[in-house]
Backbone as a printed PyTorch tensor [residue, N CA C, xyz], in Angstrom:
tensor([[[  3.9020, -10.3230, -27.0260],
         [  2.4760, -10.1880, -26.7070],
         [  1.7120,  -9.7410, -27.9360]],

        [[  0.5070, -10.2180, -28.0860],
         [ -0.3480,  -9.7740, -29.1780],
         [ -0.8030,  -8.3370, -28.9280]],

        [[ -1.3360,  -7.7070, -29.9500],
         [ -1.7550,  -6.3070, -29.8410],
         [ -2.8410,  -6.1370, -28.7910]],

        [[ -3.7990,  -7.0880, -28.7470],
         [ -4.8810,  -6.9620, -27.7540],
         [ -4.3420,  -7.0890, -26.3340]],

        [[ -3.3130,  -7.9490, -26.1540],
         [ -2.7210,  -8.1290, -24.8250],
         [ -1.9750,  -6.8720, -24.3960]],

        [[ -1.2790,  -6.2470, -25.3460],
         [ -0.5660,  -5.0000, -25.0570],
         [ -1.5600,  -3.9300, -24.6240]],

        [[ -2.6630,  -3.8280, -25.3510],
         [ -3.6720,  -2.8100, -25.0280],
         [ -4.3470,  -3.0960, -23.6900]],

        [[ -4.6050,  -4.3810, -23.4150],
         [ -5.2300,  -4.7370, -22.1430],
         [ -4.2880,  -4.4370, -20.9790]],

        [[ -2.9920,  -4.7340, -21.1550],
         [ -2.0190,  -4.4540, -20.1050],
         [ -1.9140,  -2.9570, -19.8480]],

        [[ -1.9280,  -2.1710, -20.9180],
         [ -1.8620,  -0.7170, -20.7670],
         [ -3.1040,  -0.1920, -20.0550]],

        [[ -4.2690,  -0.7470, -20.4030],
         [ -5.5100,  -0.3560, -19.7310],
         [ -5.4370,  -0.6790, -18.2420]],

        [[ -4.9160,  -1.8630, -17.9280],
         [ -4.7830,  -2.2540, -16.5220],
         [ -3.8130,  -1.3390, -15.7780]],

        [[ -2.7500,  -0.8990, -16.4780],
         [ -1.8170,   0.0550, -15.8660],
         [ -2.5620,   1.2860, -15.3730]],

        [[ -3.3810,   1.8470, -16.2540],
         [ -4.0750,   3.0930, -15.9090],
         [ -5.2290,   2.8430, -14.9470]],

        [[ -5.7970,   1.6270, -14.9610],
         [ -6.8170,   1.2910, -13.9580],
         [ -6.1890,   1.1100, -12.5790]],

        [[ -4.8960,   0.8300, -12.5580],
         [ -4.1670,   0.7540, -11.2900],
         [ -3.7680,   2.1470, -10.8310]],

        [[ -3.2510,   2.9280, -11.7550],
         [ -2.7460,   4.2610, -11.4220],
         [ -3.8820,   5.2200, -11.0720]],

        [[ -4.9910,   5.1480, -11.8200],
         [ -6.1100,   6.0730, -11.6010],
         [ -6.5920,   6.1110, -10.1560]],

        [[ -6.9890,   4.9620,  -9.5820],
         [ -7.4440,   4.9710,  -8.1800],
         [ -6.3660,   5.3870,  -7.1940]],

        [[ -5.0870,   5.1800,  -7.5730],
         [ -3.9990,   5.5020,  -6.6540],
         [ -3.8750,   7.0030,  -6.4030]],

        [[ -4.4220,   7.8020,  -7.3130],
         [ -4.3910,   9.2550,  -7.1320],
         [ -5.0650,   9.6410,  -5.8200]],

        [[ -6.1210,   8.9010,  -5.4670],
         [ -6.8750,   9.2330,  -4.2440],
         [ -7.1690,   7.9920,  -3.4150]],

        [[ -6.3150,   6.9670,  -3.5230],
         [ -6.5950,   5.6860,  -2.8650],
         [ -6.7560,   5.8300,  -1.3550]],

        [[ -5.9040,   6.6190,  -0.7310],
         [ -5.9280,   6.7540,   0.7290],
         [ -6.7120,   7.9820,   1.2040]],

        [[ -7.2220,   8.7750,   0.2670],
         [ -7.9510,   9.9780,   0.6790],
         [ -9.2150,   9.6670,   1.4890]],

        [[ -9.9900,   8.6170,   1.1540],
         [-11.1530,   8.2910,   2.0040],
         [-10.7610,   8.0260,   3.4540]],

        [[ -9.6050,   7.3550,   3.6520],
         [ -9.1470,   7.1020,   5.0180],
         [ -8.7420,   8.3930,   5.7160]],

        [[ -8.0980,   9.2840,   4.9790],
         [ -7.7120,  10.5810,   5.5420],
         [ -8.9450,  11.3970,   5.9220]],

        [[ -9.9350,  11.4020,   5.0390],
         [-11.1730,  12.1380,   5.3110],
         [-11.8660,  11.5790,   6.5450]],

        [[-11.9010,  10.2400,   6.6490],
         [-12.5260,   9.5960,   7.8010],
         [-11.8290,   9.9890,   9.1040]],

        [[-10.5010,  10.0310,   9.0780],
         [ -9.7420,  10.4210,  10.2690],
         [ -9.9970,  11.8790,  10.6450]],

        [[-10.0200,  12.7320,   9.6430],
         [-10.2280,  14.1550,   9.9010],
         [-11.6540,  14.4360,  10.3660]],

        [[-12.6210,  13.7080,   9.7910],
         [-14.0270,  13.9570,  10.1060],
         [-14.4240,  13.3920,  11.4660]],

        [[-14.0580,  12.1430,  11.7110],
         [-14.5120,  11.4630,  12.9200],
         [-13.5550,  11.6200,  14.0950]],

        [[-12.2820,  11.7720,  13.8010],
         [-11.2960,  11.9240,  14.8700],
         [-10.9430,  10.6370,  15.5830]],

        [[-11.6820,   9.5620,  15.3500],
         [-11.4380,   8.2920,  16.0340],
         [-10.3680,   7.4920,  15.2930]],

        [[ -9.5030,   6.8420,  16.0680],
         [ -8.5000,   5.9530,  15.4820],
         [ -8.7250,   4.5010,  15.9010]],

        [[ -9.8830,   4.2180,  16.4920],
         [-10.2020,   2.8570,  16.9350],
         [-10.2000,   1.9080,  15.7400]],

        [[ -9.4780,   0.8210,  15.8630],
         [ -9.4130,  -0.1550,  14.7860],
         [ -8.3440,   0.1400,  13.7570]],

        [[ -7.6350,   1.2650,  13.9110],
         [ -6.5460,   1.6030,  12.9980],
         [ -5.2120,   1.2520,  13.6370]],

        [[ -4.2780,   0.7780,  12.8420],
         [ -2.9960,   0.3040,  13.3410],
         [ -1.8610,   1.2140,  12.8910]],

        [[ -1.1100,   1.7550,  13.8610],
         [  0.0570,   2.5740,  13.5330],
         [  1.1270,   1.7030,  12.8660]],

        [[  1.3290,   0.4890,  13.3790],
         [  2.3390,  -0.3980,  12.7880],
         [  1.9950,  -0.7390,  11.3460]],

        [[  0.7010,  -0.8860,  11.0470],
         [  0.2790,  -1.1390,   9.6740],
         [  0.6340,   0.0400,   8.7740]],

        [[  0.4090,   1.2560,   9.2680],
         [  0.7260,   2.4580,   8.4890],
         [  2.2270,   2.5550,   8.2350]],

        [[  3.0320,   2.2300,   9.2560],
         [  4.4880,   2.2680,   9.1100],
         [  4.9580,   1.2450,   8.0850]],

        [[  4.4500,   0.0140,   8.1960],
         [  4.8730,  -1.0580,   7.2940],
         [  4.4300,  -0.8050,   5.8580]],

        [[  3.2230,  -0.2650,   5.7070],
         [  2.7350,   0.0220,   4.3560],
         [  3.5610,   1.1260,   3.6980]],

        [[  3.9240,   2.1410,   4.4700],
         [  4.7730,   3.2080,   3.9480],
         [  6.1590,   2.6770,   3.5970]],

        [[  6.6860,   1.7980,   4.4430],
         [  8.0020,   1.2040,   4.1830],
         [  7.9840,   0.3820,   2.8960]],

        [[  6.9510,  -0.4350,   2.7190],
         [  6.8260,  -1.2650,   1.5270],
         [  6.7270,  -0.4110,   0.2690]],

        [[  5.8930,   0.6100,   0.3260],
         [  5.7210,   1.5090,  -0.8150],
         [  7.0340,   2.2060,  -1.1530]],

        [[  7.7680,   2.6370,  -0.1330],
         [  9.0380,   3.3450,  -0.3320],
         [ 10.0910,   2.4400,  -0.9620]],

        [[ 10.1450,   1.1860,  -0.5200],
         [ 11.1080,   0.2310,  -1.0890],
         [ 10.8350,   0.0320,  -2.5730]],

        [[  9.5650,  -0.1890,  -2.9130],
         [  9.2000,  -0.3820,  -4.3210],
         [  9.5430,   0.8500,  -5.1530]],

        [[  9.2380,   2.0200,  -4.6220],
         [  9.4960,   3.2730,  -5.3360],
         [ 10.9960,   3.4680,  -5.5620]],

        [[ 11.7910,   3.2560,  -4.5120],
         [ 13.2440,   3.4100,  -4.6250],
         [ 13.8270,   2.4340,  -5.6420]],

        [[ 13.3480,   1.2010,  -5.6230],
         [ 13.8690,   0.1690,  -6.5360],
         [ 13.5950,   0.5470,  -7.9920]],

        [[ 12.3790,   0.9650,  -8.2700],
         [ 12.0330,   1.3290,  -9.6460],
         [ 12.7800,   2.5780, -10.1090]],

        [[ 12.9120,   3.5570,  -9.2190],
         [ 13.6350,   4.7860,  -9.5670],
         [ 15.1180,   4.4850,  -9.8200]],

        [[ 15.7080,   3.6610,  -8.9790],
         [ 17.1360,   3.3220,  -9.1060],
         [ 17.4290,   2.6460, -10.4410]],

        [[ 16.4850,   1.8130, -10.8950],
         [ 16.6890,   1.0740, -12.1420],
         [ 16.1870,   1.8270, -13.3750]],

        [[ 15.5470,   2.9690, -13.1560],
         [ 15.0750,   3.7620, -14.2850],
         [ 13.9680,   3.1010, -15.0750]],

        [[ 13.1010,   2.3620, -14.3890],
         [ 12.0120,   1.6660, -15.0720],
         [ 10.9580,   2.6520, -15.5940]],

        [[ 10.1450,   2.1750, -16.5300],
         [  9.1000,   2.9940, -17.1260],
         [  8.1390,   3.5120, -16.0430]],

        [[  7.7440,   4.7630, -16.1710],
         [  6.9730,   5.4410, -15.1330],
         [  5.6710,   4.7140, -14.7940]],

        [[  4.9820,   4.1810, -15.8080],
         [  3.6860,   3.5470, -15.5530],
         [  3.8040,   2.2770, -14.7110]],

        [[  5.0120,   1.7260, -14.5850],
         [  5.1860,   0.5030, -13.7980],
         [  5.2790,   0.7770, -12.2970]],

        [[  5.4710,   2.0440, -11.9330],
         [  5.5900,   2.3600, -10.4980],
         [  4.9130,   3.6640, -10.0910]],

        [[  4.1760,   4.2910, -11.0020],
         [  3.5660,   5.5900, -10.7080],
         [  2.6360,   5.5200,  -9.5090]],

        [[  1.9540,   4.3730,  -9.3170],
         [  1.0470,   4.2670,  -8.1650],
         [  1.7880,   4.4180,  -6.8400]],

        [[  3.0420,   3.9250,  -6.7820],
         [  3.8260,   4.0680,  -5.5510],
         [  4.1870,   5.5330,  -5.3100]],

        [[  4.4930,   6.2450,  -6.3840],
         [  4.8110,   7.6720,  -6.2740],
         [  3.6090,   8.4590,  -5.7740]],

        [[  2.4150,   8.0540,  -6.1940],
         [  1.1840,   8.7340,  -5.7740],
         [  0.7740,   8.3450,  -4.3550]],

        [[  1.0470,   7.1040,  -3.9750],
         [  0.6130,   6.6070,  -2.6660],
         [  1.4980,   7.0710,  -1.5200]],

        [[  2.7960,   7.2360,  -1.7680],
         [  3.7460,   7.5460,  -0.6880],
         [  3.3390,   8.7750,   0.1320]],

        [[  3.0170,   9.9220,  -0.4970],
         [  2.6230,  11.0760,   0.3280],
         [  1.3070,  10.8650,   1.0670]],

        [[  0.3910,  10.0900,   0.4890],
         [ -0.8690,   9.8070,   1.1710],
         [ -0.6390,   8.9340,   2.4050]],

        [[  0.2240,   7.9350,   2.2570],
         [  0.5450,   7.0580,   3.3840],
         [  1.2630,   7.8270,   4.4890]],

        [[  2.1530,   8.7340,   4.0980],
         [  2.8510,   9.5510,   5.0860],
         [  1.8680,  10.4380,   5.8460]],

        [[  0.9110,  11.0190,   5.1220],
         [ -0.0920,  11.8790,   5.7660],
         [ -0.9290,  11.0950,   6.7700]],

        [[ -1.3110,   9.8650,   6.4140],
         [ -2.0940,   9.0210,   7.3280],
         [ -1.2760,   8.6920,   8.5770]],

        [[ -0.0140,   8.3440,   8.3830],
         [  0.8380,   8.0130,   9.5240],
         [  0.9910,   9.2150,  10.4630]],

        [[  1.2630,  10.3820,   9.9020],
         [  1.4170,  11.5810,  10.7260],
         [  0.1330,  11.9080,  11.4820]],

        [[ -1.0040,  11.7520,  10.8060],
         [ -2.2870,  12.0580,  11.4390],
         [ -2.6020,  11.0580,  12.5530]],

        [[ -2.3080,   9.7760,  12.2980],
         [ -2.5110,   8.7540,  13.3310],
         [ -1.6510,   9.0330,  14.5680]],

        [[ -0.3880,   9.3470,  14.3320],
         [  0.5080,   9.6470,  15.4450],
         [  0.0380,  10.8760,  16.2170]],

        [[ -0.4120,  11.8880,  15.4790],
         [ -0.8720,  13.1150,  16.1230],
         [ -2.1350,  12.8570,  16.9400]],

        [[ -3.0810,  12.1020,  16.4030],
         [ -4.3270,  11.8060,  17.1090],
         [ -4.0910,  11.0350,  18.4040]],

        [[ -3.0380,  10.2290,  18.4120],
         [ -2.7520,   9.4150,  19.5930],
         [ -1.7060,  10.0510,  20.5020]],

        [[ -1.3330,  11.2780,  20.1970],
         [ -0.3750,  11.9840,  21.0370],
         [  1.0240,  11.4230,  20.9700]],

        [[  1.3770,  10.8200,  19.8380],
         [  2.6830,  10.1740,  19.7020],
         [  3.6140,  10.9250,  18.7630]],

        [[  3.1750,  12.0760,  18.2620],
         [  3.9740,  12.8130,  17.2820],
         [  4.8110,  13.8750,  17.9870]],

        [[  6.0930,  13.6010,  18.1160],
         [  6.9990,  14.5380,  18.7560],
         [  8.3120,  14.5930,  18.0060]],

        [[  9.2820,  15.2650,  18.5800],
         [ 10.5830,  15.4260,  17.9390],
         [ 11.2580,  14.0910,  17.6040]],

        [[ 11.2430,  13.0880,  18.5080],
         [ 11.8920,  11.8090,  18.1690],
         [ 11.2740,  11.1380,  16.9390]],

        [[  9.9400,  11.1480,  16.8820],
         [  9.2640,  10.5170,  15.7470],
         [  9.5620,  11.2640,  14.4400]],

        [[  9.5700,  12.5850,  14.4960],
         [  9.8770,  13.3850,  13.3050],
         [ 11.3150,  13.1630,  12.8540]],

        [[ 12.2250,  12.9860,  13.8140],
         [ 13.6290,  12.7240,  13.4790],
         [ 13.7740,  11.3700,  12.7830]],

        [[ 13.0460,  10.3710,  13.2830],
         [ 13.0850,   9.0430,  12.6570],
         [ 12.5390,   9.1080,  11.2300]],

        [[ 11.4370,   9.8200,  11.0360],
         [ 10.8470,   9.9470,   9.6990],
         [ 11.7790,  10.6950,   8.7480]],

        [[ 12.4290,  11.7490,   9.2470],
         [ 13.3640,  12.5010,   8.4140],
         [ 14.5630,  11.6350,   8.0200]],

        [[ 15.0590,  10.8330,   8.9580],
         [ 16.1790,   9.9330,   8.6740],
         [ 15.7830,   8.8820,   7.6410]],

        [[ 14.5600,   8.3560,   7.7750],
         [ 14.0710,   7.3610,   6.8170],
         [ 13.9410,   7.9740,   5.4250]],

        [[ 13.4780,   9.2280,   5.3620],
         [ 13.3330,   9.9080,   4.0690],
         [ 14.7000,  10.1180,   3.4080]],

        [[ 15.7030,  10.5070,   4.1930],
         [ 17.0490,  10.6970,   3.6500],
         [ 17.6450,   9.3720,   3.1790]],

        [[ 17.3730,   8.3020,   3.9230],
         [ 17.8610,   6.9740,   3.5190],
         [ 17.2140,   6.5430,   2.2000]],

        [[ 15.9110,   6.7710,   2.0840],
         [ 15.2030,   6.4250,   0.8480],
         [ 15.7590,   7.2170,  -0.3340]],

        [[ 16.0510,   8.4900,  -0.1100],
         [ 16.6170,   9.3270,  -1.1750],
         [ 17.9810,   8.8040,  -1.6070]],

        [[ 18.7850,   8.3940,  -0.6170],
         [ 20.1100,   7.8580,  -0.9250],
         [ 20.0230,   6.5250,  -1.6700]],

        [[ 19.0270,   5.7110,  -1.3290],
         [ 18.8270,   4.4340,  -2.0290],
         [ 18.3860,   4.6630,  -3.4690]],

        [[ 17.4910,   5.6240,  -3.6720],
         [ 16.9580,   5.8750,  -5.0110],
         [ 17.9740,   6.5750,  -5.9080]],

        [[ 18.7630,   7.4780,  -5.3200],
         [ 19.6810,   8.2920,  -6.1200],
         [ 21.0230,   7.6120,  -6.3740]],

        [[ 21.4340,   6.6890,  -5.4810],
         [ 22.6550,   5.9520,  -5.7560],
         [ 23.7540,   5.9480,  -4.7250]],

        [[ 23.8320,   6.8870,  -3.7760],
         [ 24.9380,   6.8530,  -2.8070],
         [ 25.0390,   5.5450,  -2.0210]],

        [[ 23.9040,   4.9620,  -1.6650],
         [ 23.9280,   3.6810,  -0.9570],
         [ 23.9890,   2.5400,  -1.9670]],

        [[ 24.6240,   1.4160,  -1.6150],
         [ 24.8210,   0.3180,  -2.5780],
         [ 23.5160,  -0.3030,  -3.0470]],

        [[ 23.5100,  -0.7110,  -4.3080],
         [ 22.3320,  -1.3510,  -4.8900],
         [ 22.0160,  -2.6650,  -4.1820]],

        [[ 23.0400,  -3.3310,  -3.6830],
         [ 22.8300,  -4.5950,  -2.9820],
         [ 21.9240,  -4.4410,  -1.7800]],

        [[ 22.0300,  -3.3140,  -1.0940],
         [ 21.1690,  -3.0590,   0.0620],
         [ 19.7200,  -2.9240,  -0.3800]],

        [[ 19.5070,  -2.2330,  -1.4870],
         [ 18.1530,  -2.0530,  -2.0080],
         [ 17.5720,  -3.3840,  -2.4770]],

        [[ 18.4000,  -4.2080,  -3.0990],
         [ 17.9490,  -5.5340,  -3.5400],
         [ 17.5570,  -6.3960,  -2.3430]],

        [[ 18.3520,  -6.3020,  -1.2720],
         [ 18.0380,  -7.0420,  -0.0470],
         [ 16.7060,  -6.5700,   0.5460]],

        [[ 16.4980,  -5.2580,   0.5730],
         [ 15.2550,  -4.7120,   1.1070],
         [ 14.0620,  -5.1420,   0.2540]],

        [[ 14.2760,  -5.2360,  -1.0580],
         [ 13.1870,  -5.6630,  -1.9380],
         [ 12.7610,  -7.0870,  -1.6190]],

        [[ 13.7030,  -7.9270,  -1.2390],
         [ 13.3750,  -9.3140,  -0.8720],
         [ 12.5240,  -9.3600,   0.3970]],

        [[ 12.6640,  -8.3260,   1.2260],
         [ 11.8670,  -8.2560,   2.4570],
         [ 10.5260,  -7.5810,   2.2340]],

        [[ 10.3250,  -7.0380,   1.0240],
         [  9.1260,  -6.2400,   0.7730],
         [  7.8410,  -7.0470,   0.9200]],

        [[  7.8580,  -8.2910,   0.4460],
         [  6.6540,  -9.1260,   0.5270],
         [  6.2230,  -9.3590,   1.9720]],

        [[  7.1000,  -9.8460,   2.8610],
         [  6.6680,  -9.9920,   4.2580],
         [  6.3240,  -8.6630,   4.9240]],

        [[  7.0000,  -7.5750,   4.5380],
         [  6.6800,  -6.2600,   5.1110],
         [  5.2660,  -5.8540,   4.7110]],

        [[  4.9580,  -5.9650,   3.4130],
         [  3.6390,  -5.5590,   2.9080],
         [  2.5360,  -6.4020,   3.5330]],

        [[  2.7410,  -7.7180,   3.5750],
         [  1.7140,  -8.5980,   4.1450],
         [  1.5680,  -8.3770,   5.6450]],

        [[  2.6780,  -8.1310,   6.3250],
         [  2.6200,  -7.8960,   7.7780],
         [  1.8080,  -6.6470,   8.0900]],

        [[  1.9410,  -5.6270,   7.2410],
         [  1.1620,  -4.4080,   7.4430],
         [ -0.3310,  -4.6550,   7.3470]],

        [[ -0.7200,  -5.4740,   6.3910],
         [ -2.1460,  -5.7630,   6.2230],
         [ -2.6660,  -6.6620,   7.3530]],

        [[ -1.8420,  -7.6360,   7.7620],
         [ -2.2320,  -8.4980,   8.8820],
         [ -2.3640,  -7.6770,  10.1590]],

        [[ -1.4680,  -6.7200,  10.3430],
         [ -1.5200,  -5.8460,  11.5140],
         [ -2.8120,  -5.0360,  11.5340]],

        [[ -3.2130,  -4.5280,  10.3580],
         [ -4.4550,  -3.7650,  10.2900],
         [ -5.6690,  -4.6540,  10.5540]],

        [[ -5.6420,  -5.8520,  10.0070],
         [ -6.7260,  -6.8040,  10.2500],
         [ -6.8270,  -7.1240,  11.7400]],

        [[ -5.6850,  -7.3510,  12.3740],
         [ -5.6750,  -7.6460,  13.8030],
         [ -6.1910,  -6.4790,  14.6260]],

        [[ -5.8530,  -5.2540,  14.2040],
         [ -6.3040,  -4.0710,  14.9440],
         [ -7.8260,  -3.9530,  14.9190]],

        [[ -8.4260,  -4.2390,  13.7690],
         [ -9.8960,  -4.1690,  13.6480],
         [-10.5430,  -5.2240,  14.5440]],

        [[-10.0000,  -6.4330,  14.5080],
         [-10.5780,  -7.5290,  15.2840],
         [-10.4120,  -7.2870,  16.7890]],

        [[ -9.2290,  -6.8210,  17.1890],
         [ -8.9970,  -6.5730,  18.6140],
         [ -9.8900,  -5.4580,  19.1470]],

        [[-10.0300,  -4.3870,  18.3630],
         [-10.8600,  -3.2550,  18.7910],
         [-12.3450,  -3.5570,  18.6110]],

        [[-12.6570,  -4.5910,  17.8240],
         [-14.0360,  -4.9340,  17.4930],
         [-14.7810,  -3.6920,  16.9880]],

        [[-14.0470,  -2.9200,  16.1850],
         [-14.6120,  -1.6940,  15.6190],
         [-13.9710,  -1.4190,  14.2630]],

        [[-14.8130,  -1.1820,  13.2640],
         [-14.3040,  -0.8380,  11.9440],
         [-14.7600,   0.5310,  11.4950]],

        [[-15.2830,   1.3220,  12.4340],
         [-15.8520,   2.6220,  12.0770],
         [-14.8070,   3.6090,  11.5550]],

        [[-13.5800,   3.5110,  12.0730],
         [-12.5390,   4.4450,  11.6330],
         [-11.8370,   3.9800,  10.3610]],

        [[-12.1380,   2.7550,   9.9260],
         [-11.4900,   2.1870,   8.7480],
         [-12.3120,   2.4990,   7.5000]],

        [[-11.6760,   3.1060,   6.5100],
         [-12.3710,   3.4150,   5.2620],
         [-12.4790,   2.1600,   4.3970]],

        [[-13.6820,   1.6770,   4.2270],
         [-13.8800,   0.4830,   3.4020],
         [-13.5850,   0.7660,   1.9340]],

        [[-13.8420,   1.9980,   1.4830],
         [-13.5630,   2.3580,   0.0940],
         [-12.0720,   2.2380,  -0.2090]],

        [[-11.2280,   2.6600,   0.7330],
         [ -9.7800,   2.5550,   0.5520],
         [ -9.3570,   1.1110,   0.3390]],

        [[ -9.8810,   0.2010,   1.1590],
         [ -9.4830,  -1.2070,   1.0620],
         [-10.0970,  -1.8880,  -0.1530]],

        [[-11.2800,  -1.4430,  -0.5640],
         [-11.8830,  -1.9700,  -1.7910],
         [-11.0470,  -1.5670,  -3.0070]],

        [[-10.6460,  -0.2990,  -3.0590],
         [ -9.8200,   0.1640,  -4.1800],
         [ -8.4680,  -0.5530,  -4.1860]],

        [[ -7.9170,  -0.7890,  -2.9930],
         [ -6.6390,  -1.5120,  -2.9060],
         [ -6.7810,  -2.9290,  -3.4660]],

        [[ -7.9050,  -3.5810,  -3.1680],
         [ -8.1470,  -4.9310,  -3.6920],
         [ -8.2780,  -4.9020,  -5.2190]],

        [[ -8.9730,  -3.9040,  -5.7280],
         [ -9.1540,  -3.8020,  -7.1790],
         [ -7.8350,  -3.5530,  -7.9040]],

        [[ -6.9570,  -2.7500,  -7.2990],
         [ -5.6620,  -2.5120,  -7.9420],
         [ -4.8000,  -3.7750,  -7.9350]],

        [[ -4.9850,  -4.6450,  -6.9340],
         [ -4.2860,  -5.9370,  -6.9310],
         [ -4.7470,  -6.7930,  -8.1100]],

        [[ -6.0320,  -6.7360,  -8.4030],
         [ -6.5720,  -7.5000,  -9.5330],
         [ -5.9610,  -7.0200, -10.8460]],

        [[ -5.8740,  -5.6950, -11.0250],
         [ -5.3110,  -5.1690, -12.2780],
         [ -3.8230,  -5.4870, -12.3870]],

        [[ -3.0970,  -5.4650, -11.2640],
         [ -1.6770,  -5.8070, -11.3100],
         [ -1.4760,  -7.3130, -11.5560]],

        [[ -2.3920,  -8.1320, -11.0710],
         [ -2.3450,  -9.5560, -11.3950],
         [ -2.4570,  -9.7600, -12.9070]],

        [[ -3.3830,  -9.0260, -13.5130],
         [ -3.5870,  -9.1410, -14.9560],
         [ -2.3630,  -8.6820, -15.7390]],

        [[ -1.7890,  -7.5270, -15.3470],
         [ -0.6260,  -7.0290, -16.0880],
         [  0.5630,  -7.9860, -15.9370]],

        [[  0.7100,  -8.5880, -14.7610],
         [  1.8070,  -9.5370, -14.5470],
         [  1.6070, -10.7960, -15.3860]],

        [[  0.3860, -11.3000, -15.4270],
         [  0.0920, -12.4740, -16.2420],
         [  0.3410, -12.2050, -17.7220]],

        [[ -0.0340, -11.0050, -18.1700],
         [  0.0930, -10.6600, -19.5820],
         [  1.5430, -10.3930, -19.9860]],

        [[  2.3420,  -9.8160, -19.0830],
         [  3.6810,  -9.3620, -19.4690],
         [  4.7940, -10.3380, -19.1160]],

        [[  4.7900, -10.8290, -17.8840],
         [  5.9530, -11.6170, -17.4470],
         [  5.6070, -12.9750, -16.8710]],

        [[  4.4370, -13.1010, -16.2410],
         [  4.1070, -14.3460, -15.5650],
         [  4.9800, -14.5970, -14.3540]],

        [[  5.6160, -13.5440, -13.8360],
         [  6.5200, -13.6580, -12.6830],
         [  5.7830, -14.2900, -11.5020]],

        [[  6.2430, -15.4800, -11.0850],
         [  5.5390, -16.2400, -10.0530],
         [  5.5460, -15.5260,  -8.6940]],

        [[  6.6820, -14.9040,  -8.3640],
         [  6.7790, -14.2070,  -7.0850],
         [  5.8020, -13.0290,  -7.0240]],

        [[  5.7130, -12.2870,  -8.1350],
         [  4.7690, -11.1680,  -8.1740],
         [  3.3280, -11.6540,  -8.1130]],

        [[  3.0480, -12.7630,  -8.7870],
         [  1.6910, -13.3080,  -8.7560],
         [  1.3050, -13.7200,  -7.3370]],

        [[  2.2490, -14.3430,  -6.6250],
         [  2.0020, -14.7210,  -5.2290],
         [  1.7800, -13.4700,  -4.3810]],

        [[  2.6200, -12.4490,  -4.6100],
         [  2.5290, -11.2090,  -3.8420],
         [  1.1790, -10.5380,  -4.0290]],

        [[  0.7560, -10.3720,  -5.2810],
         [ -0.5100,  -9.6860,  -5.5520],
         [ -1.7140, -10.5070,  -5.0900]],

        [[ -1.6220, -11.8360,  -5.2190],
         [ -2.7190, -12.6950,  -4.7590],
         [ -2.8690, -12.6050,  -3.2440]],

        [[ -1.7500, -12.6940,  -2.5360],
         [ -1.7970, -12.5780,  -1.0770],
         [ -2.3160, -11.2210,  -0.6300]],

        [[ -1.8540, -10.1620,  -1.2980],
         [ -2.3170,  -8.8110,  -0.9640],
         [ -3.8070,  -8.6530,  -1.2360]],

        [[ -4.2600,  -9.2300,  -2.3310],
         [ -5.6880,  -9.1780,  -2.6590],
         [ -6.5230,  -9.8170,  -1.5610]],

        [[ -6.1220, -11.0180,  -1.1330],
         [ -6.8810, -11.7320,  -0.1040],
         [ -6.8730, -10.9790,   1.2280]],

        [[ -5.7310, -10.3980,   1.5880],
         [ -5.6360,  -9.6600,   2.8470],
         [ -6.4210,  -8.3500,   2.7910]],

        [[ -6.3860,  -7.6790,   1.6450],
         [ -7.1890,  -6.4640,   1.4830],
         [ -8.6780,  -6.7730,   1.6480]],

        [[ -9.1070,  -7.8800,   1.0580],
         [-10.5080,  -8.2790,   1.1770],
         [-10.8510,  -8.6750,   2.6110]],

        [[ -9.8850,  -9.2990,   3.3060],
         [-10.1220,  -9.6910,   4.7000],
         [-10.3190,  -8.4620,   5.5820]],

        [[ -9.4980,  -7.4160,   5.3630],
         [ -9.6610,  -6.1690,   6.1300],
         [-11.0080,  -5.5250,   5.8030]],

        [[-11.3700,  -5.5390,   4.5300],
         [-12.6470,  -4.9630,   4.0990],
         [-13.8200,  -5.6740,   4.7690]],

        [[-13.7830,  -6.9980,   4.7790],
         [-14.8580,  -7.7730,   5.4020],
         [-14.9130,  -7.5100,   6.9070]],

        [[-13.7430,  -7.5140,   7.5580],
         [-13.7010,  -7.2810,   9.0090],
         [-14.2310,  -5.8930,   9.3530]],

        [[-13.8190,  -4.8860,   8.5710],
         [-14.2870,  -3.5220,   8.8280],
         [-15.7970,  -3.4230,   8.6550]],

        [[-16.3480,  -4.1560,   7.6770],
         [-17.7930,  -4.1440,   7.4420],
         [-18.5430,  -4.8410,   8.5770]],

        [[-18.0370,  -6.0000,   8.9930],
         [-18.6810,  -6.7660,  10.0690],
         [-18.6860,  -5.9780,  11.3680]],

        [[-17.5430,  -5.4180,  11.7330],
         [-17.4420,  -4.7200,  13.0130],
         [-17.9840,  -3.2940,  12.9600]],

        [[-18.2520,  -2.7980,  11.7680],
         [-18.9440,  -1.5120,  11.6560],
         [-20.4060,  -1.6840,  12.0520]],

        [[-20.9590,  -2.8430,  11.7270],
         [-22.3550,  -3.1090,  12.0340],
         [-22.5410,  -3.5760,  13.4770]],

        [[-21.4550,  -4.1190,  14.0610],
         [-21.5460,  -4.6890,  15.4060],
         [-20.8190,  -3.7550,  16.3720]],

        [[-21.4880,  -3.1270,  17.2860],
         [-20.8220,  -2.2090,  18.2010],
         [-19.7760,  -2.9160,  19.0460]],

        [[-18.7000,  -2.1790,  19.3310],
         [-17.6400,  -2.7440,  20.1630],
         [-18.1550,  -2.9920,  21.5720]],

        [[-17.6260,  -4.1010,  22.2070],
         [-18.0490,  -4.4380,  23.5630],
         [-17.4570,  -3.4590,  24.5690]]])
């Protein structure tokens, strides 16, 4: 890569990581302030956390450079907080759910640290694309079904779309990996679809 391309890729790295520090905080604030979960999807929160965890475990296991996965490290606790708050608001947070989350956390630790085989992590990574997209489709469906976007933070989805753009640029500049380009393009379009739906149904009261 030329010097300008290296600098542009590095800039895009930090433009991706910067918003990730507080990417989900607007959604958390909205949940805490309004208390409403209308239009929010628990399955979307679960799938998004799963996707983020798979990516984080894969990068940690391989010892990749921190800037290539730091956004996942920053997003994981925010996604967990949203999931716990959603479950609590809907009266679904009890001992069974906490046990499942604790088991998932221990499994992720074992995948990242090495006790579980790398082949399992590689297999999970292959499922990451449909998992990530399914989470966004689930959220889009929840907004449309509820015909309400008031509980959905549009800022969160706008920032998510922007980080997809920066990751598209870094991928084009560094590797041109076709699978990653497809992944980020699909995520960008779905993030924008959720943003548009939340905006439309925020203005239109639910029936």
